[in-house]
XYZ file of C-alpha atoms in Angstrom:
557
model
C -7.278 47.121 -69.834
C -8.916 44.985 -67.138
C -8.004 41.695 -65.509
C -9.822 38.377 -65.424
C -12.388 38.147 -62.636
C -12.086 34.674 -61.115
C -14.818 33.177 -58.940
C -13.421 30.970 -56.142
C -13.312 27.197 -56.659
C -14.648 24.583 -54.238
C -11.654 22.401 -53.398
C -13.754 19.636 -51.804
C -15.753 19.215 -55.027
C -12.576 19.339 -57.140
C -13.934 22.217 -59.174
C -12.157 23.448 -62.283
C -12.810 26.249 -64.751
C -13.474 25.640 -68.430
C -13.319 28.075 -71.329
C -16.307 28.582 -73.600
C -14.560 29.671 -76.801
C -17.068 31.497 -78.975
C -17.057 30.866 -82.737
C -15.378 33.115 -85.257
C -13.083 33.354 -88.250
C -9.278 33.477 -87.884
C -9.047 37.280 -87.895
C -12.129 37.938 -85.746
C -11.609 39.222 -82.180
C -11.398 36.421 -79.621
C -14.266 36.136 -77.163
C -14.507 33.630 -74.313
C -16.403 32.995 -71.090
C -15.336 31.003 -68.046
C -17.561 28.341 -66.524
C -17.054 26.140 -63.448
C -17.470 22.345 -63.418
C -16.766 19.630 -60.855
C -14.536 16.639 -61.550
C -16.729 14.741 -59.073
C -19.782 15.256 -61.244
C -21.097 12.392 -63.353
C -22.330 15.079 -65.750
C -18.937 16.648 -66.416
C -19.355 18.297 -69.831
C -17.476 17.197 -72.933
C -14.262 19.257 -72.966
C -10.794 19.137 -74.495
C -7.579 19.859 -72.571
C -4.832 21.791 -74.338
C -1.139 20.930 -74.128
C 1.064 23.775 -75.367
C 4.004 26.031 -74.496
C 3.554 29.322 -72.693
C 6.035 31.223 -74.834
C 7.195 34.764 -74.135
C 5.115 36.162 -71.220
C 5.839 39.744 -72.311
C 4.236 39.285 -75.741
C 0.570 40.002 -74.990
C -2.539 40.882 -76.991
C -6.092 41.899 -75.939
C -9.050 39.486 -75.859
C -12.598 39.736 -74.530
C -13.327 37.559 -71.482
C -16.837 37.829 -70.061
C -17.269 41.168 -71.853
C -14.070 42.572 -70.300
C -10.992 43.243 -72.433
C -7.915 41.605 -70.889
C -4.399 40.660 -72.004
C -3.254 37.144 -72.870
C 0.070 35.901 -74.202
C 0.668 35.523 -77.909
C 0.989 31.743 -77.567
C -2.439 31.474 -75.880
C -3.892 33.689 -78.612
C -2.535 31.315 -81.276
C -4.053 28.349 -79.433
C -7.469 30.015 -79.269
C -7.447 31.099 -82.905
C -6.297 27.690 -84.137
C -8.845 25.730 -82.091
C -11.810 28.083 -82.517
C -14.744 26.671 -84.456
C -16.347 28.775 -87.164
C -19.943 28.130 -86.155
C -20.138 26.622 -82.657
C -18.810 27.040 -79.131
C -15.837 24.891 -78.089
C -15.195 23.923 -74.466
C -11.483 23.898 -73.549
C -9.231 23.667 -70.512
C -6.091 25.831 -70.790
C -3.994 26.255 -67.659
C -2.982 29.873 -68.296
C -6.632 30.985 -68.286
C -8.445 28.335 -66.246
C -6.134 28.673 -63.226
C -5.801 31.986 -61.421
C -2.045 32.313 -61.829
C -1.929 35.128 -59.265
C -3.418 32.907 -56.547
C -0.503 30.739 -55.399
C -2.678 28.560 -53.173
C -5.107 27.861 -56.013
C -2.235 27.004 -58.349
C -1.013 24.344 -55.932
C -4.494 22.803 -55.601
C -5.117 22.801 -59.350
C -1.706 21.286 -60.101
C -2.676 18.319 -57.923
C -5.815 17.914 -60.065
C -4.086 18.037 -63.431
C -3.821 14.269 -63.728
C -7.612 14.025 -63.381
C -8.151 16.939 -65.753
C -6.133 15.368 -68.567
C -7.509 11.881 -67.972
C -11.152 13.093 -67.818
C -10.851 15.269 -70.937
C -12.512 13.798 -74.021
C -9.176 14.289 -75.752
C -5.969 16.271 -75.423
C -5.082 18.797 -78.113
C -1.310 19.168 -78.498
C -0.477 22.531 -80.032
C 2.994 22.437 -81.587
C 2.815 25.939 -83.049
C 2.086 27.380 -86.446
C 3.502 25.840 -89.601
C 6.610 26.811 -91.520
C 7.975 25.603 -94.857
C 9.509 22.495 -93.264
C 7.044 21.503 -90.563
C 4.338 20.320 -92.985
C 6.742 17.800 -94.527
C 7.788 16.603 -91.071
C 4.170 16.141 -89.981
C 3.401 14.248 -93.206
C 6.326 11.882 -92.570
C 5.160 11.225 -89.006
C 1.610 10.626 -90.236
C 2.846 7.895 -92.602
C 4.529 5.934 -89.767
C 7.121 4.587 -92.193
C 10.898 4.387 -92.221
C 12.074 7.760 -93.506
C 14.952 8.464 -95.866
C 17.984 10.426 -94.686
C 16.766 13.886 -95.703
C 13.233 13.392 -94.364
C 14.587 11.806 -91.210
C 16.777 14.847 -90.593
C 13.760 17.063 -91.208
C 11.741 15.254 -88.534
C 14.655 15.361 -86.083
C 14.981 19.103 -86.662
C 11.236 19.402 -86.019
C 11.614 17.652 -82.656
C 14.583 19.833 -81.729
C 13.105 23.204 -82.685
C 9.519 22.855 -81.446
C 9.619 23.923 -77.806
C 6.720 21.678 -76.827
C 8.998 18.622 -76.930
C 11.294 20.177 -74.311
C 8.612 20.765 -71.627
C 8.424 18.564 -68.553
C 4.648 18.980 -68.155
C 3.900 17.342 -71.512
C 4.868 13.925 -70.147
C 1.836 13.934 -67.876
C -0.405 15.570 -70.433
C 0.092 12.921 -73.127
C 0.573 9.933 -70.825
C -2.802 10.430 -69.144
C -4.775 11.321 -72.257
C -7.569 9.026 -73.404
C -6.762 10.240 -76.912
C -4.295 12.908 -78.002
C -4.106 14.795 -81.272
C -1.041 16.814 -82.314
C -1.649 19.987 -84.319
C 0.956 22.069 -86.158
C -0.618 24.767 -88.289
C -3.403 23.085 -90.233
C -1.846 19.601 -89.983
C -3.319 17.141 -87.468
C -1.683 13.805 -86.586
C -2.676 11.351 -83.821
C -0.104 11.478 -81.026
C 0.426 7.711 -81.228
C 2.138 8.261 -84.586
C 5.000 10.197 -82.979
C 6.532 7.435 -80.805
C 5.620 4.982 -83.577
C 7.712 6.969 -86.075
C 10.685 6.937 -83.715
C 10.360 3.192 -83.168
C 10.097 2.625 -86.926
C 13.321 4.581 -87.504
C 15.165 3.414 -84.383
C 17.720 1.328 -86.288
C 19.229 4.436 -87.890
C 18.803 6.634 -84.792
C 20.999 4.679 -82.391
C 23.152 7.691 -81.557
C 20.119 9.908 -80.931
C 18.084 10.289 -77.769
C 14.352 10.771 -78.333
C 12.561 13.684 -76.678
C 11.286 12.719 -73.236
C 7.683 12.852 -74.432
C 8.427 10.159 -77.026
C 10.548 8.008 -74.742
C 8.282 8.036 -71.701
C 6.393 4.809 -71.082
C 3.805 5.021 -68.271
C 3.631 1.225 -68.091
C 7.202 0.922 -66.770
C 6.162 2.407 -63.413
C 9.577 3.923 -62.742
C 10.404 5.337 -59.345
C 10.199 9.063 -58.712
C 13.998 9.307 -58.632
C 14.307 7.553 -61.991
C 11.714 9.871 -63.511
C 13.490 12.949 -62.162
C 16.705 11.652 -63.682
C 15.160 10.721 -67.036
C 13.459 14.113 -67.457
C 16.370 16.251 -66.356
C 16.827 17.786 -69.802
C 13.170 18.856 -69.935
C 12.280 22.457 -69.224
C 9.895 24.216 -66.883
C 9.144 27.916 -66.516
C 9.069 27.469 -62.735
C 11.903 25.215 -61.422
C 9.494 23.805 -58.840
C 7.610 22.149 -61.660
C 10.566 19.866 -62.406
C 9.301 18.062 -59.281
C 5.574 18.817 -59.295
C 5.018 17.826 -62.933
C 5.972 14.217 -62.201
C 3.564 13.661 -59.320
C 0.752 12.007 -61.246
C 3.098 9.578 -62.997
C 4.942 8.416 -59.898
C 4.101 5.308 -57.842
C 1.614 6.124 -55.036
C 4.235 5.788 -52.279
C 6.454 8.353 -54.035
C 3.726 10.986 -54.040
C 4.429 11.477 -50.345
C 7.465 13.495 -51.454
C 5.566 15.698 -53.901
C 3.284 18.227 -52.242
C 2.878 21.176 -54.644
C 3.622 24.390 -52.795
C 4.541 27.469 -54.803
C 5.164 29.521 -51.669
C 8.243 27.493 -50.686
C 11.635 28.430 -52.158
C 12.845 26.108 -54.904
C 15.930 25.110 -52.918
C 13.757 24.078 -49.952
C 11.635 21.871 -52.191
C 14.659 20.143 -53.714
C 16.226 19.601 -50.264
C 13.001 18.268 -48.733
C 12.399 15.842 -51.594
C 15.969 14.515 -51.446
C 15.884 14.169 -47.656
C 12.557 12.306 -47.712
C 13.690 9.937 -50.449
C 16.894 9.019 -48.625
C 15.208 8.316 -45.304
C 12.035 6.688 -46.625
C 13.726 4.281 -49.025
C 16.999 3.937 -47.101
C 18.933 4.388 -50.309
C 21.681 6.760 -51.417
C 21.104 6.327 -55.151
C 20.168 10.005 -55.264
C 23.842 10.906 -54.737
C 24.474 9.718 -58.298
C 22.200 12.505 -59.552
C 24.203 15.363 -58.045
C 26.280 17.696 -60.134
C 29.927 17.662 -59.053
C 30.565 20.267 -56.354
C 27.066 21.632 -56.722
C 27.050 23.840 -53.647
C 27.128 27.187 -55.404
C 24.199 29.576 -55.583
C 22.033 28.563 -58.513
C 21.118 31.374 -60.915
C 17.581 30.016 -61.460
C 16.533 30.491 -57.848
C 17.745 31.953 -54.602
C 19.092 29.590 -51.981
C 22.081 27.314 -51.682
C 21.825 23.595 -52.240
C 23.947 21.213 -50.167
C 26.453 19.270 -52.247
C 24.445 16.032 -51.860
C 21.153 17.457 -53.204
C 20.622 17.396 -56.989
C 19.648 20.596 -58.741
C 16.841 19.279 -60.934
C 16.589 22.593 -62.790
C 19.904 21.825 -64.472
C 20.744 19.111 -66.972
C 23.593 16.918 -65.815
C 26.769 17.246 -67.854
C 27.894 13.710 -66.986
C 26.201 10.394 -67.634
C 25.346 8.895 -64.268
C 27.117 5.695 -63.244
C 24.668 4.832 -60.490
C 21.397 5.707 -62.223
C 21.934 4.724 -65.844
C 20.077 1.637 -66.995
C 22.213 0.546 -69.945
C 24.495 -1.824 -68.055
C 24.031 -5.554 -68.247
C 24.126 -5.572 -64.456
C 23.799 -2.454 -62.282
C 26.634 -1.529 -59.969
C 26.308 -2.549 -56.320
C 29.390 -1.193 -54.558
C 27.570 -0.157 -51.361
C 24.762 -2.663 -51.160
C 21.062 -1.882 -51.303
C 20.408 -0.436 -47.840
C 21.597 2.924 -46.549
C 22.093 3.718 -42.870
C 21.661 7.378 -42.048
C 21.049 9.535 -39.005
C 18.286 12.112 -39.030
C 19.304 15.681 -38.317
C 17.077 18.640 -37.498
C 18.884 20.491 -40.262
C 17.824 18.930 -43.579
C 20.890 20.451 -45.218
C 23.014 17.805 -43.484
C 23.115 14.129 -44.416
C 24.862 11.722 -42.052
C 25.844 8.548 -43.925
C 27.473 5.308 -42.803
C 30.311 3.909 -44.862
C 34.025 3.297 -45.181
C 37.045 5.188 -46.422
C 38.354 3.196 -49.380
C 41.408 5.234 -50.368
C 42.866 8.677 -51.080
C 43.291 10.040 -54.601
C 46.939 10.782 -55.342
C 46.849 11.587 -59.046
C 44.296 12.498 -61.699
C 44.538 12.708 -65.463
C 43.051 15.290 -67.750
C 39.291 15.216 -68.192
C 38.163 13.449 -71.353
C 36.809 16.197 -73.651
C 33.215 16.229 -74.829
C 34.061 16.484 -78.530
C 33.040 13.386 -80.431
C 34.846 14.119 -83.692
C 38.446 14.760 -84.650
C 39.709 12.273 -82.073
C 43.232 13.687 -81.659
C 42.501 15.587 -78.458
C 40.733 12.588 -76.965
C 43.562 10.318 -78.044
C 46.067 12.554 -76.284
C 44.059 12.357 -73.072
C 43.825 8.571 -73.324
C 47.550 8.342 -73.947
C 48.087 10.251 -70.703
C 45.666 7.895 -68.947
C 47.696 5.007 -70.314
C 50.834 6.532 -68.820
C 49.161 6.879 -65.439
C 47.848 3.330 -65.581
C 51.308 2.073 -66.494
C 52.754 3.603 -63.358
C 50.489 1.485 -61.164
C 52.851 -1.451 -61.501
C 55.610 0.157 -63.491
C 55.413 -1.636 -66.839
C 52.943 -2.030 -69.660
C 52.835 -5.788 -69.295
C 52.000 -5.534 -65.620
C 49.479 -2.789 -66.289
C 47.745 -4.747 -69.017
C 47.470 -7.637 -66.591
C 45.837 -5.321 -64.043
C 43.529 -3.932 -66.675
C 42.540 -7.369 -67.853
C 41.319 -6.482 -71.339
C 43.377 -3.290 -71.639
C 41.833 -0.534 -73.696
C 38.381 -0.655 -75.301
C 38.189 0.999 -78.674
C 35.093 3.084 -79.311
C 35.240 4.913 -82.622
C 37.774 7.661 -82.123
C 37.495 7.377 -78.347
C 39.364 5.062 -75.986
C 38.645 4.030 -72.439
C 40.676 2.546 -69.617
C 38.524 -0.271 -68.230
C 38.737 -3.550 -66.382
C 38.000 -7.210 -67.071
C 35.010 -7.855 -69.291
C 32.699 -8.936 -66.494
C 33.463 -5.794 -64.455
C 33.834 -3.099 -67.062
C 31.547 -0.146 -67.552
C 31.520 -0.956 -71.247
C 30.985 -4.737 -71.437
C 29.444 -4.888 -74.905
C 32.431 -3.905 -76.994
C 35.484 -5.803 -78.182
C 38.809 -5.317 -76.426
C 41.713 -3.842 -78.301
C 44.858 -5.994 -78.130
C 47.452 -4.957 -75.563
C 49.795 -3.427 -78.197
C 47.227 -0.631 -78.545
C 48.619 0.673 -75.278
C 51.756 1.581 -77.213
C 50.002 3.570 -79.969
C 50.697 7.278 -80.363
C 47.867 9.827 -80.377
C 48.233 10.127 -84.153
C 47.920 6.369 -84.599
C 44.946 6.216 -82.260
C 43.165 8.935 -84.207
C 43.563 6.975 -87.469
C 41.749 3.910 -86.180
C 38.434 3.192 -87.902
C 35.219 3.765 -86.016
C 33.447 0.705 -84.725
C 29.696 -0.009 -84.354
C 27.251 2.304 -82.599
C 28.924 3.256 -79.337
C 27.614 6.659 -78.330
C 25.823 5.405 -75.211
C 29.013 3.877 -73.846
C 31.088 6.856 -74.888
C 29.028 9.069 -72.589
C 30.383 7.417 -69.448
C 33.901 8.612 -70.143
C 33.176 12.125 -71.377
C 33.904 14.782 -68.792
C 35.544 12.357 -66.348
C 39.213 11.956 -65.524
C 41.424 8.972 -64.777
C 42.229 8.561 -61.075
C 44.884 6.747 -59.101
C 44.986 6.211 -55.348
C 47.621 5.799 -52.669
C 46.788 2.097 -52.480
C 47.192 1.484 -56.210
C 43.519 1.561 -57.183
C 42.429 3.265 -60.385
C 39.255 4.290 -62.160
C 37.277 7.313 -63.357
C 36.582 10.419 -61.263
C 34.396 13.517 -61.738
C 36.182 16.461 -63.389
C 36.463 18.434 -60.123
C 38.275 15.636 -58.276
C 41.715 16.591 -56.938
C 44.626 14.789 -55.294
C 43.848 14.600 -51.590
C 40.134 13.936 -52.080
C 38.968 10.686 -50.520
C 36.987 7.815 -52.019
C 34.335 6.275 -49.790
C 31.892 3.419 -50.116
C 28.653 4.516 -48.486
C 26.118 1.883 -47.526
C 23.179 2.106 -49.912
C 25.111 3.906 -52.671
C 25.550 1.812 -55.842
C 28.901 3.389 -56.723
C 31.817 4.849 -54.719
C 31.751 8.577 -53.976
C 34.524 11.185 -53.970
C 34.417 13.475 -50.919
C 36.389 16.586 -49.992
C 37.064 17.204 -46.320
C 36.234 20.528 -44.712
C 36.238 21.611 -41.081
C 33.817 19.176 -39.457
C 32.059 17.911 -42.578
C 32.527 16.584 -46.109
C 31.523 17.980 -49.468
C 30.317 15.570 -52.138
C 32.483 15.938 -55.231
C 30.685 13.229 -57.188
C 30.368 9.557 -58.003
C 33.293 7.567 -59.379
C 34.258 4.234 -60.901
C 36.931 2.263 -59.019
C 38.110 -0.927 -60.634
C 37.589 -4.018 -58.514
C 34.964 -2.770 -56.049
C 31.928 -1.980 -58.214
C 30.163 -5.267 -57.545
C 30.267 -5.042 -53.764
C 33.546 -6.916 -53.346
C 34.681 -4.548 -50.605
C 31.515 -5.205 -48.602
C 31.514 -8.990 -48.895
C 32.240 -9.579 -45.210
C 29.945 -6.772 -44.072
C 26.881 -8.243 -45.786
C 27.084 -11.323 -43.585
C 26.922 -9.330 -40.352
C 25.369 -5.981 -41.220
C 22.542 -6.115 -38.659
C 25.015 -6.520 -35.821
C 27.221 -3.650 -36.898
C 25.032 -0.720 -37.762
C 22.320 -0.450 -35.062
C 24.878 0.129 -32.324
C 26.722 2.555 -34.621
C 29.933 0.786 -33.771
C 33.064 1.667 -35.673
C 35.227 -1.361 -36.319
C 37.006 -3.158 -39.190
C 34.408 -5.026 -41.227
C 36.029 -6.299 -44.405
C 39.303 -6.890 -46.134
C 40.507 -4.577 -48.845
C 40.995 -5.937 -52.361
C 44.614 -6.861 -51.639
C 43.449 -9.125 -48.806
C 44.570 -6.899 -45.957
C 42.054 -5.974 -43.298
C 41.870 -2.527 -41.773
C 39.072 -0.575 -43.463
C 36.482 0.614 -40.973
C 32.914 1.817 -40.920
C 32.353 5.393 -39.853
C 29.907 8.269 -40.170
C 30.364 10.921 -42.873
C 28.479 14.196 -42.568
C 27.693 15.638 -45.994
C 26.730 19.260 -46.508
């Protein structure tokens, strides 16, 4: 069996290949030809771009391309059979065939053109796969754009969860840039606009559900590249590099400086370069809130070791970010808006300016991820209550420190601060006597209103206490002896672990009383005089009113 013979493309003319899909019945052999067109041409032919999933690369079947029999994947075969006309040629763009996948340089060039390809296409055909006994009913419900009943709603949700197309990161660009998009599943066709419309119509009963990224993405919001990386973290890509490259066309123009498709560079190098450029270009350390705790181990998806301060975008974060989430009334601002860093020849190192806030002396158990059968969670929160009580020795004193005490969220409980400072400001406070409840009594409490979004902030984290009497929430890997620092330009405090000559980033944390920038109040008045000379001197008073905290450099690796 032969291989596809690709003629070279003229990069200056932004040339692309198109497929001429010859007519036939469903069971007829597939026959196609490749033709070259220029995106610069005013006479670009009418063509349709296909959005689909690659599927299993080992499942291949033979097709005839330019009179040569070659192998294509089963998923591409299904696309061609489903979209083939019975009596006329159809002009399509399909990445697996129109890009020479064995030419790494060409792949990089064509990836940069994909925004123009999908926006210049007459329409985008979204192939969701062949039908089964449940998908037709789901497609019919979406086509109606009405509020669905419980059973139909569950059917549609199952459809979103089981169709792999909704999990791909590339589909965000493909549907966002389309002039018109049509979704096809088997013989059912529904305009793409119906899909987000169905979710919006049923949103009231889906409050504890997160829509697939393709449904949630709004190109009008013009989010930063970092926010898009964070929002699409659960999406999948066959090549981990594409978790970065797929977002290029949807990012603000200034962010595209960080996204130069290059499939010859190791994945780790791409992630490090992007993180380094974002920190130094925007003078912000918000990216630290996207790191997995202690993420310095070798990643199974690619060779290479990531520094602890660089997010691994190929992995979904287990914790809900404190510094990047957008569901607060007011975002946290512990470290101000401007970072001060030193450039190093080694991009694996990040030199940050900030202050040591305190040392962790005790941590509670991590709040489990289960959201039902609240006994185990209640036991953890009871332990947190005990730790909080020891801050000042008595429940009455502790409840005064906590302000509102314990917030009740269904079967879950959280240690938080005064209403204006808490992570969970939208829910009612439980009276102080709740602090005295046993785990069994806590588990019997009735569930309140929709609270899943707020619940996520506690799951996986552990209660922390410091030598100076501060308390809050720490990442699960935090240990006694780790330090808490406030880094300039980081919205939330960070937990660091000291090594010989450098620090490892353990993860972001919540520390009651400093999340709004209180610790930096004096610094903000005089910041331009402090940082340029890189002087190390006391710059603010701690929350007890005693001065002595100092600015210093922290080298992260």
